[in-house]
XYZ file of C-alpha atoms in Angstrom:
734
model
C -45.169 -13.515 -26.900
C -43.852 -10.120 -25.793
C -44.226 -7.344 -28.449
C -40.942 -6.833 -30.165
C -40.545 -3.320 -29.394
C -41.223 -3.649 -25.637
C -38.788 -6.514 -25.723
C -36.164 -4.550 -27.231
C -36.527 -1.807 -24.573
C -36.394 -4.514 -21.891
C -33.125 -5.892 -23.444
C -31.608 -2.179 -23.422
C -32.658 -1.644 -19.837
C -31.210 -5.032 -18.494
C -28.032 -3.926 -20.419
C -27.970 -0.578 -18.637
C -28.747 -1.938 -15.433
C -25.741 -4.439 -15.802
C -23.352 -1.661 -16.416
C -24.545 -0.493 -12.672
C -23.546 -3.834 -11.354
C -20.208 -3.801 -12.957
C -19.423 -0.601 -11.686
C -20.205 -1.935 -8.206
C -17.918 -4.923 -9.090
C -15.146 -2.848 -10.159
C -15.095 -1.125 -6.798
C -14.870 -4.228 -4.669
C -12.128 -5.450 -7.192
C -9.772 -2.192 -6.276
C -10.880 -3.021 -2.465
C -9.639 -6.486 -3.080
C -6.242 -5.154 -4.561
C -5.641 -3.076 -1.748
C -6.435 -6.139 0.786
C -3.688 -7.889 -1.044
C -1.362 -4.966 -0.908
C -2.152 -4.523 2.951
C -1.425 -8.329 3.951
C 1.801 -7.944 1.782
C 2.845 -5.267 4.231
C 1.393 -7.249 7.179
C 3.832 -10.150 6.233
C 6.755 -7.996 6.095
C 5.983 -6.519 9.492
C 5.545 -9.894 10.919
C 9.206 -10.857 9.373
C 10.534 -7.616 11.227
C 8.840 -8.319 14.525
C 10.040 -12.093 14.490
C 13.472 -11.406 13.844
C 13.780 -8.596 16.389
C 11.959 -10.424 19.382
C 13.226 -13.432 21.408
C 10.064 -13.971 22.876
C 8.718 -17.491 21.706
C 5.184 -16.840 22.586
C 4.816 -14.016 20.450
C 6.800 -15.664 17.573
C 4.375 -18.594 17.932
C 1.409 -16.275 17.918
C 2.915 -14.665 14.412
C 3.516 -17.694 12.783
C 0.029 -19.162 13.687
C -1.585 -16.362 11.538
C -2.572 -17.834 8.147
C -1.751 -14.724 6.021
C -0.801 -17.076 2.829
C -4.600 -18.830 2.947
C -5.986 -15.386 2.975
C -4.082 -14.372 0.233
C -4.882 -17.489 -2.130
C -8.678 -16.505 -1.241
C -7.915 -12.996 -2.336
C -6.483 -14.375 -5.532
C -9.298 -16.904 -5.990
C -11.615 -13.861 -5.634
C -10.255 -11.447 -7.865
C -10.240 -14.138 -10.613
C -14.060 -14.458 -9.830
C -14.481 -10.992 -10.019
C -12.748 -10.615 -13.170
C -15.159 -13.476 -14.639
C -18.225 -11.562 -13.197
C -17.362 -8.126 -14.044
C -16.591 -9.229 -17.907
C -20.141 -10.428 -17.802
C -21.714 -7.484 -16.602
C -19.635 -4.842 -18.363
C -20.858 -6.148 -21.882
C -23.185 -4.001 -23.613
C -25.025 -6.842 -25.073
C -27.169 -10.234 -23.892
C -24.925 -12.859 -25.493
C -26.507 -16.230 -26.874
C -23.861 -18.887 -27.469
C -24.102 -21.731 -29.818
C -22.668 -24.885 -29.140
C -22.706 -28.688 -30.174
C -20.486 -31.274 -31.724
C -19.363 -30.916 -35.476
C -21.916 -31.124 -38.217
C -24.922 -30.646 -36.345
C -26.123 -27.051 -37.893
C -24.769 -24.742 -35.809
C -23.570 -22.619 -38.719
C -26.889 -23.050 -40.310
C -28.555 -21.524 -37.378
C -26.340 -18.562 -37.015
C -26.562 -17.965 -40.586
C -30.689 -18.050 -40.080
C -30.280 -16.011 -36.932
C -28.039 -13.002 -38.321
C -28.550 -13.049 -42.242
C -24.977 -13.561 -42.754
C -23.849 -16.073 -45.300
C -20.764 -18.734 -45.883
C -18.346 -15.957 -45.843
C -18.657 -14.693 -42.654
C -20.176 -17.969 -40.693
C -18.157 -20.903 -42.251
C -19.625 -24.346 -42.820
C -18.134 -27.198 -44.746
C -19.027 -30.688 -46.120
C -16.276 -32.317 -43.942
C -15.767 -32.440 -40.340
C -14.800 -29.103 -38.360
C -14.888 -25.957 -40.086
C -15.036 -22.945 -37.679
C -11.721 -22.409 -36.536
C -11.969 -19.868 -33.731
C -14.513 -18.101 -31.637
C -16.633 -15.367 -33.396
C -19.237 -12.757 -31.937
C -21.801 -11.849 -34.202
C -23.136 -8.305 -32.899
C -26.468 -6.553 -34.018
C -25.502 -3.037 -34.959
C -28.030 -1.619 -37.880
C -26.365 1.748 -37.874
C -22.957 0.500 -39.635
C -22.211 -1.356 -42.682
C -21.527 -5.163 -42.206
C -17.622 -5.881 -41.638
C -15.505 -7.916 -39.380
C -13.177 -6.585 -36.652
C -10.371 -9.197 -36.155
C -8.538 -9.623 -33.114
C -4.930 -11.476 -33.239
C -2.881 -12.682 -30.383
C 0.215 -10.744 -29.830
C 3.306 -12.969 -30.354
C 3.832 -13.172 -26.576
C -0.165 -14.036 -25.723
C 0.307 -16.767 -28.455
C 3.406 -18.571 -26.489
C 1.826 -18.170 -23.475
C -1.699 -18.714 -24.000
C -1.638 -20.790 -26.917
C 1.378 -23.023 -27.175
C 2.336 -23.186 -23.498
C -0.713 -25.146 -22.334
C 0.217 -27.893 -25.294
C 3.723 -28.279 -23.647
C 2.692 -28.270 -20.168
C 0.219 -31.066 -20.906
C 2.125 -33.112 -23.457
C 5.813 -32.510 -23.392
C 8.237 -31.972 -20.561
C 7.939 -28.337 -19.561
C 11.831 -27.575 -20.069
C 10.757 -27.844 -23.684
C 8.491 -24.920 -23.516
C 9.682 -22.091 -25.813
C 10.131 -18.627 -24.368
C 9.571 -16.646 -27.415
C 8.066 -17.491 -31.019
C 11.454 -17.379 -32.430
C 12.426 -19.955 -30.249
C 9.172 -22.004 -31.171
C 10.214 -21.503 -34.820
C 13.800 -22.571 -34.446
C 13.300 -25.610 -32.356
C 11.998 -28.797 -33.717
C 8.996 -30.229 -31.953
C 9.997 -32.641 -29.292
C 8.257 -36.311 -29.985
C 5.193 -37.260 -27.942
C 6.375 -39.286 -24.941
C 5.973 -43.048 -25.075
C 3.521 -42.865 -22.167
C 1.067 -40.674 -24.080
C 1.238 -42.139 -27.218
C -1.570 -44.858 -26.314
C -4.030 -41.842 -25.741
C -6.116 -40.574 -28.553
C -7.002 -37.453 -26.973
C -2.940 -36.827 -26.383
C -2.324 -37.608 -29.957
C -4.947 -35.370 -31.275
C -3.590 -32.528 -29.400
C -0.092 -33.280 -30.257
C -1.205 -33.161 -34.041
C -2.797 -29.502 -33.317
C 0.407 -28.334 -31.917
C 2.263 -30.000 -35.099
C -0.385 -27.881 -36.965
C 0.969 -24.626 -35.374
C 4.430 -25.553 -35.845
C 4.171 -26.607 -39.607
C 1.986 -23.627 -40.768
C 3.768 -20.926 -38.579
C 5.044 -18.817 -41.586
C 1.771 -18.718 -43.212
C 0.035 -16.924 -39.911
C 3.056 -15.665 -37.893
C 2.644 -12.018 -39.882
C -0.698 -11.914 -38.014
C 0.883 -11.680 -35.000
C 2.466 -8.477 -35.227
C -0.736 -6.672 -36.588
C -2.308 -4.291 -34.519
C -6.000 -5.451 -33.229
C -8.952 -5.050 -34.517
C -8.099 -5.326 -37.862
C -10.942 -4.599 -40.080
C -11.917 -6.818 -42.985
C -15.013 -6.598 -45.468
C -17.769 -8.824 -44.673
C -16.924 -10.981 -47.668
C -13.242 -11.720 -46.433
C -14.165 -12.703 -42.507
C -13.911 -16.491 -43.545
C -10.410 -16.325 -44.384
C -9.811 -15.484 -40.806
C -12.159 -17.744 -39.006
C -12.627 -20.829 -40.886
C -10.217 -23.712 -41.574
C -11.656 -25.010 -45.195
C -12.843 -22.898 -48.121
C -16.625 -23.400 -49.339
C -15.429 -26.553 -51.515
C -14.095 -28.297 -48.057
C -10.388 -27.754 -49.004
C -8.005 -27.055 -46.122
C -6.369 -23.708 -47.300
C -6.730 -21.513 -44.459
C -4.471 -20.971 -41.573
C -5.116 -17.273 -40.254
C -7.352 -18.553 -37.601
C -4.531 -20.064 -35.906
C -3.368 -16.475 -34.928
C -7.139 -15.155 -34.268
C -8.093 -14.505 -30.415
C -11.577 -13.437 -31.442
C -13.352 -12.486 -34.550
C -16.328 -9.658 -34.163
C -18.645 -9.663 -37.021
C -20.806 -6.500 -36.901
C -23.972 -6.595 -39.168
C -27.971 -5.774 -38.715
C -29.852 -8.754 -37.931
C -33.090 -9.447 -40.058
C -35.417 -9.524 -37.506
C -37.241 -6.370 -35.807
C -36.579 -5.071 -32.388
C -34.230 -7.511 -31.063
C -32.274 -4.882 -29.160
C -28.532 -5.071 -28.024
C -27.831 -8.870 -28.568
C -25.088 -10.843 -29.819
C -24.345 -14.449 -30.931
C -21.326 -16.284 -29.938
C -20.018 -18.855 -32.553
C -17.782 -21.574 -31.446
C -15.870 -24.493 -32.729
C -17.559 -27.828 -32.051
C -17.110 -28.837 -28.352
C -16.910 -32.304 -26.931
C -15.469 -34.039 -30.042
C -11.957 -35.553 -30.376
C -11.254 -32.723 -32.839
C -11.302 -30.231 -30.172
C -7.861 -29.456 -28.365
C -8.827 -26.065 -26.933
C -11.833 -27.042 -24.735
C -10.627 -24.807 -21.796
C -10.451 -21.841 -23.744
C -13.791 -22.395 -24.817
C -15.295 -22.959 -21.619
C -13.652 -19.961 -20.389
C -15.556 -18.422 -23.099
C -18.893 -19.829 -22.000
C -18.049 -18.611 -18.204
C -17.237 -14.860 -19.281
C -19.154 -13.999 -22.508
C -22.342 -16.197 -22.724
C -25.827 -15.584 -21.096
C -27.842 -18.163 -22.744
C -26.478 -21.345 -24.465
C -28.353 -23.026 -27.638
C -27.232 -26.637 -27.711
C -27.648 -27.727 -31.217
C -28.417 -31.415 -32.084
C -29.223 -33.026 -35.470
C -30.376 -36.648 -35.200
C -29.986 -38.987 -37.798
C -33.262 -39.826 -40.047
C -32.134 -43.696 -39.615
C -32.110 -43.527 -35.733
C -30.112 -41.689 -32.885
C -29.103 -41.887 -29.420
C -27.382 -39.224 -27.107
C -23.628 -39.664 -28.118
C -21.460 -40.043 -24.982
C -19.661 -36.896 -26.179
C -22.863 -34.996 -25.889
C -23.486 -35.966 -22.494
C -20.142 -35.164 -21.501
C -20.526 -31.737 -23.204
C -23.368 -31.181 -21.121
C -21.540 -31.961 -17.812
C -18.579 -29.874 -18.879
C -20.837 -26.836 -19.459
C -22.631 -27.581 -16.155
C -19.343 -27.419 -14.271
C -18.440 -23.798 -16.221
C -20.934 -21.940 -13.741
C -22.012 -24.306 -10.899
C -23.540 -21.713 -9.102
C -26.281 -21.472 -11.962
C -28.296 -24.386 -12.210
C -27.813 -25.427 -16.136
C -31.470 -25.658 -16.687
C -31.806 -21.881 -15.958
C -29.487 -20.823 -18.909
C -29.863 -23.343 -21.468
C -32.026 -24.363 -24.599
C -31.947 -27.506 -26.491
C -32.668 -26.760 -30.310
C -33.349 -30.150 -32.326
C -32.420 -29.480 -35.965
C -35.005 -30.696 -38.006
C -34.002 -31.670 -41.540
C -36.778 -31.876 -43.683
C -37.038 -34.637 -46.533
C -39.721 -36.496 -48.691
C -37.771 -39.572 -47.605
C -38.597 -41.403 -44.426
C -34.990 -42.231 -43.783
C -33.667 -38.658 -44.098
C -36.483 -36.801 -42.388
C -35.606 -36.754 -38.575
C -38.553 -35.199 -37.046
C -39.549 -38.886 -35.332
C -35.980 -38.874 -33.978
C -36.069 -35.271 -33.009
C -39.395 -35.923 -30.839
C -38.386 -39.088 -29.570
C -35.102 -37.734 -28.356
C -36.524 -34.840 -26.564
C -38.789 -37.422 -24.575
C -35.641 -39.919 -24.064
C -33.685 -37.183 -22.280
C -31.896 -38.414 -19.086
C -33.299 -36.955 -16.014
C -29.887 -35.147 -15.238
C -29.952 -33.642 -18.939
C -32.341 -30.667 -18.025
C -32.904 -27.625 -20.359
C -34.775 -24.328 -19.676
C -36.697 -25.149 -22.911
C -36.507 -27.405 -25.734
C -37.805 -26.653 -29.482
C -37.651 -28.569 -32.710
C -36.795 -26.170 -35.619
C -35.178 -26.538 -39.120
C -32.208 -24.484 -38.653
C -31.851 -23.494 -42.149
C -34.976 -22.088 -42.584
C -34.663 -18.160 -41.431
C -38.639 -18.162 -40.565
C -38.639 -21.262 -38.415
C -35.656 -20.052 -36.418
C -36.913 -16.591 -35.893
C -40.309 -17.818 -34.992
C -39.552 -20.992 -32.848
C -36.178 -20.312 -31.725
C -35.487 -16.541 -31.539
C -38.461 -15.058 -30.398
C -38.627 -17.921 -27.657
C -35.163 -17.398 -26.445
C -35.532 -13.372 -26.532
C -38.839 -13.696 -24.464
C -37.273 -16.138 -22.032
C -34.248 -13.882 -21.642
C -36.158 -10.669 -20.787
C -38.404 -12.318 -18.374
C -35.626 -14.438 -16.601
C -32.161 -12.807 -16.953
C -32.417 -10.521 -13.992
C -33.238 -13.788 -11.681
C -30.415 -15.640 -13.488
C -27.966 -12.349 -12.655
C -29.282 -11.963 -9.099
C -28.454 -15.665 -8.469
C -25.198 -14.948 -10.227
C -24.002 -12.051 -7.977
C -25.344 -13.406 -4.628
C -22.956 -16.452 -5.288
C -20.346 -14.032 -5.590
C -21.317 -12.052 -2.408
C -21.445 -15.530 -0.525
C -18.055 -16.246 -1.598
C -16.793 -13.031 -0.724
C -18.343 -13.512 2.939
C -16.338 -16.512 3.455
C -13.529 -14.338 2.866
C -14.476 -11.440 4.901
C -15.062 -13.771 7.747
C -11.682 -15.616 7.396
C -9.921 -12.048 7.315
C -11.824 -11.076 10.450
C -11.070 -14.274 12.530
C -7.351 -13.658 11.367
C -7.235 -10.102 12.484
C -8.724 -10.961 15.672
C -5.904 -13.140 16.316
C -3.538 -10.429 14.810
C -4.650 -7.692 17.584
C -3.367 -10.230 20.233
C -0.300 -11.348 18.429
C 2.133 -9.052 20.338
C 0.462 -9.419 23.896
C 0.810 -6.286 26.171
C 3.711 -4.084 26.606
C 6.272 -5.566 28.988
C 9.679 -5.274 30.009
C 11.856 -7.956 31.843
C 12.564 -5.797 34.722
C 10.396 -2.859 36.466
C 10.598 0.611 34.574
C 12.188 3.312 36.722
C 11.383 6.725 35.292
C 13.398 8.640 37.376
C 16.406 6.975 36.227
C 15.212 7.393 32.506
C 14.495 10.978 33.013
C 17.886 11.810 34.568
C 19.640 10.061 31.490
C 17.568 11.682 29.054
C 18.231 14.991 30.145
C 22.053 14.703 30.420
C 22.183 13.263 26.788
C 20.100 16.110 25.314
C 22.023 18.717 27.152
C 25.044 17.243 25.635
C 23.111 16.706 21.990
C 22.313 20.271 22.313
C 25.875 21.459 23.418
C 27.218 19.361 20.382
C 24.937 20.762 17.852
C 25.189 24.354 19.084
C 29.227 24.098 18.829
C 28.662 22.666 15.097
C 26.645 25.431 14.431
C 29.127 27.934 15.556
C 31.650 26.319 13.577
C 29.636 26.247 10.556
C 28.761 30.087 10.784
C 32.341 31.092 10.976
C 33.153 28.932 7.831
C 30.152 30.456 5.653
C 31.815 33.347 4.263
C 34.907 31.216 3.557
C 35.370 28.776 0.426
C 34.495 25.050 0.951
C 37.517 23.299 1.027
C 36.658 19.996 -0.482
C 34.741 21.898 -3.283
C 37.356 24.322 -3.949
C 39.749 21.579 -4.948
C 36.921 20.433 -7.571
C 36.699 23.704 -9.220
C 40.362 24.390 -9.170
C 40.684 20.914 -10.838
C 38.105 21.776 -13.445
C 39.836 25.214 -14.185
C 43.108 23.372 -14.689
C 41.709 20.687 -16.806
C 40.019 23.374 -19.065
C 43.649 25.011 -19.701
C 45.261 21.767 -20.267
C 42.633 19.948 -22.355
C 41.113 22.971 -24.264
C 40.011 20.899 -27.303
C 41.252 23.872 -29.586
C 42.331 22.081 -32.854
C 45.687 22.014 -34.710
C 46.022 24.012 -37.900
C 46.234 20.804 -40.049
C 43.074 19.712 -38.089
C 41.364 22.834 -39.086
C 42.280 22.610 -42.750
C 40.635 19.136 -43.112
C 37.320 20.270 -41.607
C 37.470 23.486 -43.932
C 37.869 21.040 -46.744
C 34.990 18.679 -45.270
C 32.468 21.536 -44.516
C 33.525 23.889 -47.488
C 34.690 27.004 -45.868
C 36.614 28.442 -42.905
C 33.552 29.987 -41.698
C 31.797 26.800 -41.375
C 35.000 24.803 -39.676
C 35.309 28.060 -37.423
C 31.678 27.597 -36.177
C 32.037 23.965 -35.726
C 34.974 24.305 -33.516
C 33.190 27.016 -31.356
C 30.688 24.705 -30.663
C 33.137 21.869 -30.080
C 35.175 23.964 -27.641
C 32.235 25.308 -25.807
C 31.309 21.646 -25.314
C 34.534 20.453 -24.433
C 34.829 23.153 -21.730
C 31.583 22.282 -19.830
C 32.688 18.676 -19.963
C 35.536 19.565 -17.586
C 32.998 21.323 -14.780
C 30.649 18.472 -15.028
C 32.737 16.341 -12.184
C 31.564 19.464 -9.754
C 28.219 17.265 -9.133
C 30.529 15.039 -7.437
C 32.310 17.918 -5.385
C 28.938 19.070 -4.422
C 27.724 15.590 -3.405
C 30.871 15.034 -1.105
C 30.583 18.580 0.529
C 26.983 17.837 1.169
C 27.660 14.214 2.520
C 30.118 15.516 4.905
C 28.069 17.882 6.987
C 25.710 14.915 7.231
C 28.269 12.773 8.676
C 29.428 15.442 11.022
C 25.671 16.001 12.258
C 25.111 11.982 12.325
C 28.306 11.909 14.351
C 26.812 14.097 17.246
C 23.810 12.279 17.100
C 25.549 8.920 17.296
C 28.591 10.058 19.819
C 28.650 8.136 22.991
C 28.795 11.441 24.884
C 26.240 13.227 23.084
C 23.351 11.696 21.379
C 24.159 8.087 22.327
C 22.252 6.891 18.911
C 24.717 4.519 17.464
C 22.935 1.377 18.128
C 19.844 2.647 16.075
C 21.793 2.068 12.941
C 25.410 1.088 12.003
C 25.424 3.516 8.982
C 26.306 6.949 8.873
C 25.736 10.247 6.955
C 22.736 10.153 4.664
C 22.129 6.294 5.478
C 22.151 6.841 8.860
C 19.467 9.896 8.903
C 17.423 7.789 6.739
C 17.458 4.900 9.394
C 16.443 7.455 12.018
C 13.565 9.061 9.646
C 12.169 5.667 9.157
C 11.962 4.909 12.882
C 10.662 8.260 13.608
C 7.520 7.891 11.338
C 4.664 10.130 11.021
C 3.752 9.790 14.809
C 6.671 12.428 15.494
C 5.304 15.247 13.572
C 8.184 17.816 14.399
C 11.233 15.294 14.474
C 10.155 13.296 11.541
C 10.226 15.981 8.730
C 13.228 17.701 9.884
C 15.124 14.392 9.656
C 13.323 13.779 6.217
C 14.399 17.055 4.984
C 18.158 16.926 5.876
C 18.350 13.091 4.781
C 16.905 14.440 1.333
C 19.142 17.470 1.199
C 21.292 17.761 -1.778
C 23.087 20.579 -3.839
C 22.598 20.029 -7.819
C 25.226 21.279 -9.928
C 22.549 21.143 -12.914
C 20.221 23.387 -11.046
C 22.696 25.557 -8.893
C 25.434 26.463 -10.998
C 25.629 25.440 -14.600
C 23.037 28.032 -15.974
C 25.532 30.512 -14.266
C 28.462 28.972 -16.027
C 26.656 28.887 -19.384
C 26.073 32.740 -19.569
C 29.843 32.979 -19.807
C 30.172 30.952 -22.867
C 28.194 33.102 -25.412
C 31.503 33.920 -27.119
C 32.013 30.617 -27.864
C 28.496 30.275 -29.537
C 28.413 31.046 -33.457
C 26.763 34.170 -34.611
C 26.944 36.379 -31.555
C 29.369 38.433 -33.221
C 32.077 38.362 -30.613
C 34.634 37.403 -33.039
C 34.513 37.687 -37.244
C 36.855 36.312 -39.650
C 38.732 38.477 -42.434
C 37.532 38.440 -45.748
C 40.834 36.104 -46.910
C 40.720 33.883 -43.536
C 43.219 31.258 -42.765
C 43.412 28.065 -40.503
C 45.720 30.089 -38.292
C 43.328 32.891 -38.318
C 40.529 30.525 -37.175
C 42.870 28.842 -34.433
C 44.179 32.181 -33.082
C 40.431 33.447 -32.617
C 39.350 29.820 -30.816
C 42.290 30.379 -28.564
C 41.321 34.066 -27.852
C 37.833 32.972 -27.213
C 38.717 30.198 -24.776
C 41.014 32.321 -22.811
C 38.224 34.951 -22.573
C 35.899 32.671 -21.129
C 38.232 31.051 -18.650
C 39.233 34.897 -17.553
C 35.654 36.020 -16.845
C 34.763 32.628 -15.261
C 37.257 33.484 -12.544
C 35.521 35.862 -10.475
C 32.438 33.372 -11.020
C 34.025 30.441 -9.727
C 35.795 32.111 -6.653
C 32.428 32.711 -5.284
C 30.900 29.029 -5.830
C 32.738 27.567 -2.654
C 31.572 30.209 -0.393
C 28.083 29.771 -1.675
C 28.374 26.045 -0.921
C 29.379 26.817 2.589
C 26.375 29.311 2.992
C 23.839 26.784 1.664
C 25.325 24.134 3.622
C 25.168 26.263 7.114
C 21.650 27.560 6.195
C 20.144 23.842 5.917
C 21.997 22.654 8.876
C 21.081 25.600 11.282
C 17.297 24.905 9.829
C 17.618 21.369 10.934
C 19.069 22.154 14.468
C 16.271 24.872 14.976
C 13.555 22.332 13.957
C 14.740 19.387 16.398
C 15.739 21.584 19.339
C 13.777 24.899 19.500
C 10.430 24.098 17.574
C 7.516 23.758 20.184
C 6.969 20.202 21.071
C 10.315 19.202 19.777
C 11.624 18.193 23.395
C 8.625 16.139 24.214
C 9.012 14.013 21.053
C 12.862 13.500 21.664
C 11.768 12.387 25.167
C 8.933 10.080 23.511
C 11.703 8.653 20.959
C 14.438 8.183 23.468
C 11.803 6.440 25.769
C 10.769 4.060 22.973
C 14.467 3.381 22.085
C 15.875 3.526 25.630
C 17.305 -0.048 25.672
C 19.475 0.639 22.525
C 20.385 4.041 23.959
C 21.427 2.750 27.574
C 21.664 -0.981 27.136
C 23.265 -0.940 30.834
C 20.262 0.644 32.239
C 17.466 -0.985 30.636
C 16.538 -4.215 28.704
C 14.454 -4.678 25.617
C 10.983 -5.015 25.696
C 9.491 -7.962 24.090
C 8.665 -5.961 20.727
C 9.843 -2.381 20.269
C 7.309 0.274 20.538
C 7.678 1.470 16.972
C 7.176 -2.064 15.367
C 4.319 -2.534 17.609
C 2.997 0.441 16.595
C 3.504 -0.490 12.885
C 1.752 -3.925 13.518
C -1.358 -2.331 15.118
C -1.616 0.230 12.239
C -1.596 -2.350 9.513
C -3.730 -4.645 11.443
C -6.217 -2.047 11.507
C -5.474 -1.279 8.047
C -6.768 -4.603 6.843
C -9.430 -4.440 9.254
C -11.004 -1.290 7.666
C -10.463 -2.753 4.044
C -12.247 -6.101 4.904
C -15.120 -4.030 6.357
C -15.341 -1.651 3.175
C -15.591 -4.814 1.131
C -18.774 -6.213 3.221
C -20.309 -2.847 2.959
C -19.892 -2.541 -0.743
C -21.722 -5.789 -1.168
C -24.976 -4.411 0.450
């Protein structure tokens, strides 16, 4: 036996090493997510190319790429990684206790943990444990329970939905907890009423339905919910200590974590997992419990209590063993399971079961293999410690790293299969588009002549446009001027100044003319600014107009000739060209992107300048004072005067705004033209861009290539991205 202090240090070291493995698995999981996203982009590119070409060979090769299969494999490995990660990120080595009901699981756990019936329930009749509990050794805190509840959505989707899917027509499945509460439970279909399993599962669903009012409030509580150790039973048990079925809180509980100090020295970072009895007809959530075994248990203790009168291995126990074996097929079950025969001591030979314990150990089927098997009185804490716990902990510290390595290697084997699958498909993807070809020989001299003529006309068109904008930059923008004028007229016509009767009413409501005056100051200021908010539309239309004019030069048959690149105009056309240019055109791309994104905001450009003229409509500025004995008429006269003062002071400001718009438009348009015509390498990029799109620019002179160069470049780029990610996953494994 390993000294307990040394073993504690070993347990803690194993947990620390597992954290490193978990970090590595987290990195692989992120890479898988990136790979899945890249495959999604690849699917989009494939569809774009398929729809853009008439080449049947290319279409066939694109469709032959099995991207759906890769995505399914990635999704499967993401689930596997989640399972592996949850195992290694834990800061405890977990020992799970399973078996049929009434076999002594709760006795064993009480002996292991030092807890009593209030935390680890047991009852005289049938099933008592209602939900999973994790019992954690932590001597530094007071014993307590941490109850984790389902949320309402989790409860509907994770608890109720499986019942409806398996037992009832899926159309009955409730979408919300409120719908489950309000809708009568459908009858079990006739074809399922002959199945005992189906009837028991339906009875459990009926239990959820009939007792919803008792546990529903818990689904709205935040988790974890801390409870005293003596109150834990109310959340994890179905029965009270006398065996009366009075508790239904467990129906809302996802997991209970019980924190206490185990009555054994130097056990280290370990925890016990208590679960409802598996394999019985009373169990209706076996899938959920098997999920617990795969994620949260390192060693399983199978508990069996033979009868003193005679015993055999029950079919349910054999089924339980087989079910557990299938949980982690990559791990042989005899590496991570112990068999514990629960010895009942009695002076009566009909009640003492030692002989049957020993006989059943010998009569085990060859298929039922365990790492070790022991006989112990589960109600005797001393025996449990010496015969069960110490033996299990010794085995864990000596073997768990071997088990972990087998487990991780099985994951790496699965990832290698995925890696090879992706590599094979990407090899096909690289050749899917074939070589760059045109159906007729390319004549560069013809292209060069056409390109130079078009660029000369484009240059001339932009120069003429810049001359017109330069001439207009000190004059008001006509379109925006209309919006400014309309805002002024509306401000005069709809001032928001109240009648004398309204002022009197407000004075009576607020208790004085001064308060009424302040109220209408604020109201008048707000009303005035509202009339100017429509300037945002005027700015947008003014900016869009210049974008349309620039786009027209680019699209014009006698200038840029780019009309076949996009059916849109204005901002939409510029955005489409920006997309076609991409980052491979480092001069043209940012210039088009800048112009497409160009806008002038009323809120950011003009409002703050309007606001400084409104101070006289702000209370307490001292611009207007009421007399000692004010009247409603005096209040109205002040409001009229202040409103007029604001509009008069705004006139000079507003006259400049339409001019400033033309100045801003000219500056941005000129900056765009400078970038696309006068920047170093700009002409080289225009030539490359026209070359790439020559069949659309001069369809009468050139025919379409089998695949557009831009789409070809995008395809090769995303293919290389997938290849790189696939390699990074393989490297991370090593």
